[in-house]
PDB file of C-alpha atoms in Angstrom:
ATOM      1  CA  THR T  21      98.133 103.635 106.621  1.00 38.00           C
ATOM      2  CA  LEU T  22      97.567 107.228 107.502  1.00 42.00           C
ATOM      3  CA  CYS T  23      96.704 108.333 103.983  1.00 46.00           C
ATOM      4  CA  PRO T  24      93.351 110.120 104.271  1.00 44.00           C
ATOM      5  CA  ILE T  25      92.659 110.220 100.576  1.00 41.00           C
ATOM      6  CA  PRO T  26      90.481 107.385  99.141  1.00 41.00           C
ATOM      7  CA  ILE T  27      91.964 106.181  95.829  1.00 38.00           C
ATOM      8  CA  GLY T  28      89.152 104.699  93.739  1.00 39.00           C
ATOM      9  CA  HIS T  29      89.354 102.165  91.026  1.00 38.00           C
ATOM     10  CA  CYS T  30      91.843 103.515  88.515  1.00 38.00           C
ATOM     11  CA  SER T  31      91.207 103.059  84.826  1.00 39.00           C
ATOM     12  CA  ARG T  32      92.286 104.730  81.557  1.00 41.00           C
ATOM     13  CA  ARG T  33      88.913 106.509  81.572  1.00 44.00           C
ATOM     14  CA  ASN T  34      89.429 108.294  84.883  1.00 40.00           C
ATOM     15  CA  THR T  35      93.246 108.614  84.961  1.00 40.00           C
ATOM     16  CA  ASN T  36      93.129 112.376  84.667  1.00 44.00           C
ATOM     17  CA  ARG T  37      90.866 112.622  87.642  1.00 43.00           C
ATOM     18  CA  ILE T  38      92.788 110.112  89.742  1.00 39.00           C
ATOM     19  CA  SER T  39      96.347 111.386  89.053  1.00 42.00           C
ATOM     20  CA  PRO T  40      96.076 114.530  91.323  1.00 45.00           C
ATOM     21  CA  MET T  41      94.700 112.293  94.080  1.00 45.00           C
ATOM     22  CA  ILE T  42      97.648 109.897  93.778  1.00 47.00           C
ATOM     23  CA  SER T  43     100.187 112.646  93.981  1.00 50.00           C
ATOM     24  CA  SER T  44      98.280 114.064  96.937  1.00 53.00           C
ATOM     25  CA  CYS T  45      98.406 110.655  98.628  1.00 65.00           C
ATOM     26  CA  CYS T  46     102.159 110.694  98.058  1.00 74.00           C
ATOM     27  CA  ALA T  47     102.363 114.117  99.685  1.00 71.00           C
ATOM     28  CA  PHE T  48     100.494 112.771 102.728  1.00 72.00           C
ATOM     29  CA  GLN T  49     102.744 109.741 102.990  1.00 77.00           C
ATOM     30  CA  MET T  50     105.847 111.882 102.755  1.00 81.00           C
ATOM     31  CA  GLN T  51     104.575 114.129 105.571  1.00 77.00           C
ATOM     32  CA  ARG T  52     103.872 111.074 107.648  1.00 77.00           C
ATOM     33  CA  LYS T  53     107.334 109.685 107.004  1.00 82.00           C
ATOM     34  CA  GLU T  54     108.972 113.008 107.949  1.00 84.00           C
ATOM     35  CA  LEU T  55     107.073 113.057 111.259  1.00 80.00           C
ATOM     36  CA  GLU T  56     108.073 109.503 111.957  1.00 82.00           C
ATOM     37  CA  GLU T  57     111.791 110.111 111.195  1.00 83.00           C
ATOM     38  CA  LYS T  58     111.743 113.247 113.360  1.00 83.00           C
ATOM     39  CA  GLU T  59     110.271 111.284 116.347  1.00 83.00           C
ATOM     40  CA  ARG T  60     112.343 108.079 116.027  1.00 85.00           C
ATOM     41  CA  THR T  61     115.442 108.529 118.093  1.00 84.00           C
ATOM     42  CA  ASP T  62     116.165 104.862 118.674  1.00 86.00           C
ATOM     43  CA  PRO T  63     116.981 102.934 115.452  1.00 85.00           C
ATOM     44  CA  GLU T  64     116.326  99.600 117.272  1.00 87.00           C
ATOM     45  CA  THR T  65     112.636 100.476 117.186  1.00 88.00           C
ATOM     46  CA  ALA T  66     112.421 100.943 113.381  1.00 88.00           C
ATOM     47  CA  LYS T  67     112.280  97.332 112.118  1.00 89.00           C
ATOM     48  CA  ARG T  68     109.227  95.181 112.641  1.00 91.00           C
ATOM     49  CA  HIS T  69     111.419  92.070 112.251  1.00 92.00           C
ATOM     50  CA  HIS T  70     115.016  90.987 112.406  1.00 92.00           C
ATOM     51  CA  ILE T  71     116.367  88.625 109.826  1.00 93.00           C
ATOM     52  CA  ASP T  72     118.021  85.456 111.157  1.00 94.00           C
ATOM     53  CA  PRO T  73     120.968  84.995 108.699  1.00 95.00           C
ATOM     54  CA  TYR T  74     121.389  81.237 109.361  1.00 95.00           C
ATOM     55  CA  LEU T  75     117.747  80.422 108.830  1.00 95.00           C
ATOM     56  CA  TYR T  76     117.601  82.742 105.789  1.00 95.00           C
ATOM     57  CA  GLN T  77     120.542  80.906 104.284  1.00 96.00           C
ATOM     58  CA  ILE T  78     119.019  77.515 104.933  1.00 95.00           C
ATOM     59  CA  ARG T  79     115.809  78.546 103.227  1.00 95.00           C
ATOM     60  CA  SER T  80     117.625  80.000 100.269  1.00 95.00           C
ATOM     61  CA  GLN T  81     119.821  76.799  99.950  1.00 95.00           C
ATOM     62  CA  ALA T  82     116.696  74.522 100.151  1.00 94.00           C
ATOM     63  CA  LEU T  83     114.981  76.613  97.429  1.00 95.00           C
ATOM     64  CA  ALA T  84     118.100  76.565  95.282  1.00 94.00           C
ATOM     65  CA  LEU T  85     118.331  72.723  95.531  1.00 93.00           C
ATOM     66  CA  LEU T  86     114.685  72.441  94.770  1.00 92.00           C
ATOM     67  CA  ARG T  87     114.560  74.676  91.772  1.00 93.00           C
ATOM     68  CA  TRP T  88     118.088  74.949  90.253  1.00 91.00           C
ATOM     69  CA  LYS T  89     120.074  71.939  91.580  1.00 90.00           C
ATOM     70  CA  SER T  90     121.095  70.866  88.050  1.00 89.00           C
ATOM     71  CA  LYS T  91     122.472  74.374  87.297  1.00 92.00           C
ATOM     72  CA  LEU T  92     124.469  74.678  90.491  1.00 92.00           C
ATOM     73  CA  PRO T  93     128.226  73.977  90.438  1.00 93.00           C
ATOM     74  CA  PRO T  94     128.938  70.556  92.067  1.00 91.00           C
ATOM     75  CA  GLU T  95     130.814  72.090  95.018  1.00 93.00           C
ATOM     76  CA  LYS T  96     127.835  74.282  95.785  1.00 92.00           C
ATOM     77  CA  GLN T  97     125.440  71.314  95.480  1.00 91.00           C
ATOM     78  CA  ILE T  98     127.449  69.499  98.073  1.00 91.00           C
ATOM     79  CA  ALA T  99     127.785  72.373 100.411  1.00 93.00           C
ATOM     80  CA  TYR T 100     124.059  73.259 100.171  1.00 93.00           C
ATOM     81  CA  GLU T 101     122.987  69.650 100.708  1.00 92.00           C
ATOM     82  CA  ARG T 102     125.252  69.325 103.717  1.00 92.00           C
ATOM     83  CA  ASP T 103     123.938  72.520 105.313  1.00 93.00           C
ATOM     84  CA  VAL T 104     120.299  71.723 104.643  1.00 93.00           C
ATOM     85  CA  ARG T 105     120.644  68.070 105.854  1.00 91.00           C
ATOM     86  CA  GLU T 106     122.277  69.300 109.029  1.00 90.00           C
ATOM     87  CA  TYR T 107     119.311  71.670 109.654  1.00 91.00           C
ATOM     88  CA  TYR T 108     116.876  68.886 108.769  1.00 88.00           C
ATOM     89  CA  PHE T 109     118.346  66.380 111.169  1.00 85.00           C
ATOM     90  CA  LYS T 110     118.606  68.914 114.042  1.00 84.00           C
ATOM     91  CA  LYS T 111     115.037  70.037 113.558  1.00 82.00           C
ATOM     92  CA  TYR T 112     113.270  66.820 112.761  1.00 72.00           C
ATOM     93  CA  ASN T 113     115.364  64.043 114.486  1.00 69.00           C
ATOM     94  CA  ASN T 114     113.182  62.416 117.141  1.00 60.00           C
ATOM     95  CA  ASN T 115     115.749  59.863 118.203  1.00 57.00           C
ATOM     96  CA  PRO T 116     118.263  61.394 120.639  1.00 54.00           C
ATOM     97  CA  ASP T 117     120.429  58.195 120.474  1.00 53.00           C
ATOM     98  CA  LYS T 118     120.966  58.554 116.740  1.00 55.00           C
ATOM     99  CA  ASP T 119     124.431  59.662 115.640  1.00 55.00           C
ATOM    100  CA  ILE T 120     123.405  62.711 113.706  1.00 52.00           C
ATOM    101  CA  LYS T 121     126.986  63.596 112.694  1.00 56.00           C
ATOM    102  CA  LYS T 122     127.502  60.173 111.170  1.00 56.00           C
ATOM    103  CA  GLU T 123     124.151  60.346 109.379  1.00 55.00           C
ATOM    104  CA  MET T 124     124.888  63.749 107.980  1.00 53.00           C
ATOM    105  CA  ASP T 125     128.288  62.697 106.657  1.00 55.00           C
ATOM    106  CA  ASP T 126     126.949  59.599 104.975  1.00 55.00           C
ATOM    107  CA  GLU T 127     125.341  61.196 101.911  1.00 51.00           C
ATOM    108  CA  SER T 128     124.364  57.853 100.424  1.00 47.00           C
ATOM    109  CA  SER T 129     122.184  56.941 103.477  1.00 52.00           C
ATOM    110  CA  PHE T 130     120.049  60.084 103.431  1.00 63.00           C
ATOM    111  CA  SER T 131     119.140  62.253 100.465  1.00 74.00           C
ATOM    112  CA  LEU T 132     116.510  65.017 100.840  1.00 83.00           C
ATOM    113  CA  THR T 133     113.504  64.536  98.616  1.00 87.00           C
ATOM    114  CA  ALA T 134     111.767  67.422  96.726  1.00 90.00           C
ATOM    115  CA  ASP T 135     108.908  67.252  99.252  1.00 91.00           C
ATOM    116  CA  GLN T 136     111.365  67.571 102.186  1.00 89.00           C
ATOM    117  CA  LEU T 137     113.160  70.473 100.583  1.00 91.00           C
ATOM    118  CA  GLN T 138     109.867  72.216  99.850  1.00 92.00           C
ATOM    119  CA  GLY T 139     108.775  71.558 103.482  1.00 90.00           C
ATOM    120  CA  ILE T 140     111.980  73.075 104.768  1.00 91.00           C
ATOM    121  CA  ALA T 141     111.582  76.167 102.492  1.00 90.00           C
ATOM    122  CA  ASN T 142     107.993  76.563 103.743  1.00 92.00           C
ATOM    123  CA  ASP T 143     108.600  75.921 107.432  1.00 90.00           C
ATOM    124  CA  VAL T 144     111.707  77.914 107.977  1.00 92.00           C
ATOM    125  CA  VAL T 145     110.793  81.208 109.791  1.00 91.00           C
ATOM    126  CA  TYR T 146     113.722  83.516 109.267  1.00 93.00           C
ATOM    127  CA  LYS T 147     111.920  86.692 110.194  1.00 93.00           C
ATOM    128  CA  VAL T 148     112.101  87.152 114.020  1.00 91.00           C
ATOM    129  CA  PRO T 149     109.704  89.683 115.564  1.00 93.00           C
ATOM    130  CA  ASN T 150     111.531  92.688 117.031  1.00 92.00           C
ATOM    131  CA  PRO T 151     110.319  93.236 120.620  1.00 92.00           C
ATOM    132  CA  ASN T 152     111.536  96.810 120.475  1.00 91.00           C
ATOM    133  CA  TYR T 153     109.484  97.740 117.377  1.00 91.00           C
ATOM    134  CA  VAL T 154     107.284 100.777 117.520  1.00 90.00           C
ATOM    135  CA  SER T 155     105.166 101.686 114.561  1.00 88.00           C
ATOM    136  CA  GLY T 156     105.413 105.084 112.949  1.00 85.00           C
ATOM    137  CA  PRO T 157     101.811 106.194 113.813  1.00 83.00           C
ATOM    138  CA  GLN T 158     102.403 105.143 117.430  1.00 87.00           C
ATOM    139  CA  LEU T 159     105.578 107.248 117.595  1.00 85.00           C
ATOM    140  CA  VAL T 160     103.661 110.240 116.379  1.00 83.00           C
ATOM    141  CA  VAL T 161     100.801 109.656 118.829  1.00 84.00           C
ATOM    142  CA  ASP T 162     103.304 109.191 121.698  1.00 85.00           C
ATOM    143  CA  SER T 163     105.029 112.428 120.775  1.00 85.00           C
ATOM    144  CA  LEU T 164     101.755 114.377 121.370  1.00 83.00           C
ATOM    145  CA  ARG T 165     101.724 113.088 124.951  1.00 80.00           C
ATOM    146  CA  ASN T 166      98.000 113.815 125.435  1.00 76.00           C
ATOM    147  CA  ASP T 167      98.853 117.487 125.275  1.00 82.00           C
ATOM    148  CA  PRO T 168      95.783 119.327 123.919  1.00 81.00           C
ATOM    149  CA  GLU T 169      97.797 122.137 122.475  1.00 83.00           C
ATOM    150  CA  LYS T 170     100.172 119.762 120.631  1.00 85.00           C
ATOM    151  CA  ILE T 171      97.251 117.708 119.330  1.00 85.00           C
ATOM    152  CA  GLN T 172      95.511 120.863 118.144  1.00 86.00           C
ATOM    153  CA  GLN T 173      98.644 122.088 116.290  1.00 87.00           C
ATOM    154  CA  PHE T 174      99.099 118.606 114.835  1.00 86.00           C
ATOM    155  CA  VAL T 175      95.568 118.602 113.487  1.00 88.00           C
ATOM    156  CA  TRP T 176      95.900 122.170 112.172  1.00 90.00           C
ATOM    157  CA  ASP T 177      99.088 121.220 110.351  1.00 88.00           C
ATOM    158  CA  TRP T 178      97.379 118.264 108.620  1.00 87.00           C
ATOM    159  CA  ARG T 179      94.379 120.504 107.626  1.00 89.00           C
ATOM    160  CA  ARG T 180      96.780 122.992 106.110  1.00 90.00           C
ATOM    161  CA  LEU T 181      98.563 120.240 104.179  1.00 86.00           C
ATOM    162  CA  PHE T 182      95.230 119.017 102.955  1.00 86.00           C
ATOM    163  CA  LEU T 183      94.324 122.490 101.641  1.00 88.00           C
ATOM    164  CA  ASP T 184      97.711 123.161 100.149  1.00 86.00           C
ATOM    165  CA  THR T 185      97.901 119.721  98.434  1.00 84.00           C
ATOM    166  CA  LEU T 186      94.331 119.110  97.190  1.00 83.00           C
ATOM    167  CA  SER T 187      93.069 122.758  96.853  1.00 85.00           C
ATOM    168  CA  PRO T 188      89.511 121.586  97.477  1.00 86.00           C
ATOM    169  CA  ARG T 189      86.753 123.756  95.986  1.00 85.00           C
ATOM    170  CA  TYR T 190      83.926 122.629  98.125  1.00 87.00           C
ATOM    171  CA  LEU T 191      84.172 122.465 101.918  1.00 87.00           C
ATOM    172  CA  PRO T 192      81.481 122.376 104.563  1.00 88.00           C
ATOM    173  CA  ASP T 193      80.167 125.696 105.777  1.00 85.00           C
ATOM    174  CA  GLY T 194      82.321 126.918 108.698  1.00 83.00           C
ATOM    175  CA  TRP T 195      85.259 124.592 107.927  1.00 88.00           C
ATOM    176  CA  ARG T 196      88.543 126.277 108.520  1.00 89.00           C
ATOM    177  CA  VAL T 197      92.139 125.203 109.352  1.00 91.00           C
ATOM    178  CA  ASP T 198      92.178 126.820 112.801  1.00 89.00           C
ATOM    179  CA  ALA T 199      88.818 125.532 113.967  1.00 88.00           C
ATOM    180  CA  PRO T 200      89.256 124.232 117.557  1.00 84.00           C
ATOM    181  CA  VAL T 201      90.051 120.640 117.919  1.00 80.00           C
ATOM    182  CA  VAL T 202      89.388 120.553 121.649  1.00 70.00           C
ATOM    183  CA  SER T 203      87.494 123.042 123.703  1.00 69.00           C
ATOM    184  CA  GLU T 204      89.294 125.920 125.555  1.00 70.00           C
ATOM    185  CA  LYS T 205      87.927 124.524 128.800  1.00 72.00           C
ATOM    186  CA  SER T 206      89.667 121.079 128.129  1.00 69.00           C
ATOM    187  CA  ILE T 207      92.978 122.876 127.495  1.00 67.00           C
ATOM    188  CA  ARG T 208      92.576 124.837 130.744  1.00 73.00           C
ATOM    189  CA  ASN T 209      91.712 121.709 132.749  1.00 75.00           C
ATOM    190  CA  GLN T 210      94.713 119.841 131.203  1.00 71.00           C
ATOM    191  CA  LYS T 211      97.143 122.669 132.195  1.00 74.00           C
ATOM    192  CA  LYS T 212      95.706 122.698 135.699  1.00 77.00           C
ATOM    193  CA  GLN T 213      96.142 119.011 136.006  1.00 78.00           C
ATOM    194  CA  GLN T 214      99.743 119.333 134.840  1.00 73.00           C
ATOM    195  CA  ARG T 215     100.452 122.104 137.466  1.00 79.00           C
ATOM    196  CA  GLN T 216      99.017 119.896 140.216  1.00 80.00           C
ATOM    197  CA  ASN T 217     101.048 116.896 139.175  1.00 78.00           C
ATOM    198  CA  HIS T 218     104.273 118.991 139.339  1.00 68.00           C
TER     199      HIS T 218
END
């Protein structure tokens, strides 16, 4: 997380001291989220994972059969068992010559045990990593594009938010919002480099 405020151990005794810090933390989180939303132009990059609906359904059905089978309507029991058995045979069948369709249709020949249902529920990975995912902090860093002026303004904005939100009474000597982040020489060198590249 990007929250710069350490939240200590909260207890009834120090709730009054902690509460302003918690609300300040929320302010920093809201600022971070606003920055992220501003920079995120492609919604495909927002989610860390995609949900595979088929695998999610299989896992849900296996858990339902494991925990609430007796409470399920008979038609749902049959449908869930059929779907989970089909998944089980496709995933765990090591005999390519076996007639899977016949095995699946013959309920009396194969009934999933509690251990098998639990194994399916544990093994099914329904969250698929999104190859296009970009984290919020990475978006913000990329938006600065190694531009010293942008980086400086970014840091100044966060310092100002820190002052406005926490109203600290004790700061180091010489600390100020507009203290340079990078030297003027670095900024001049960066601009010179940019002109040479164009």
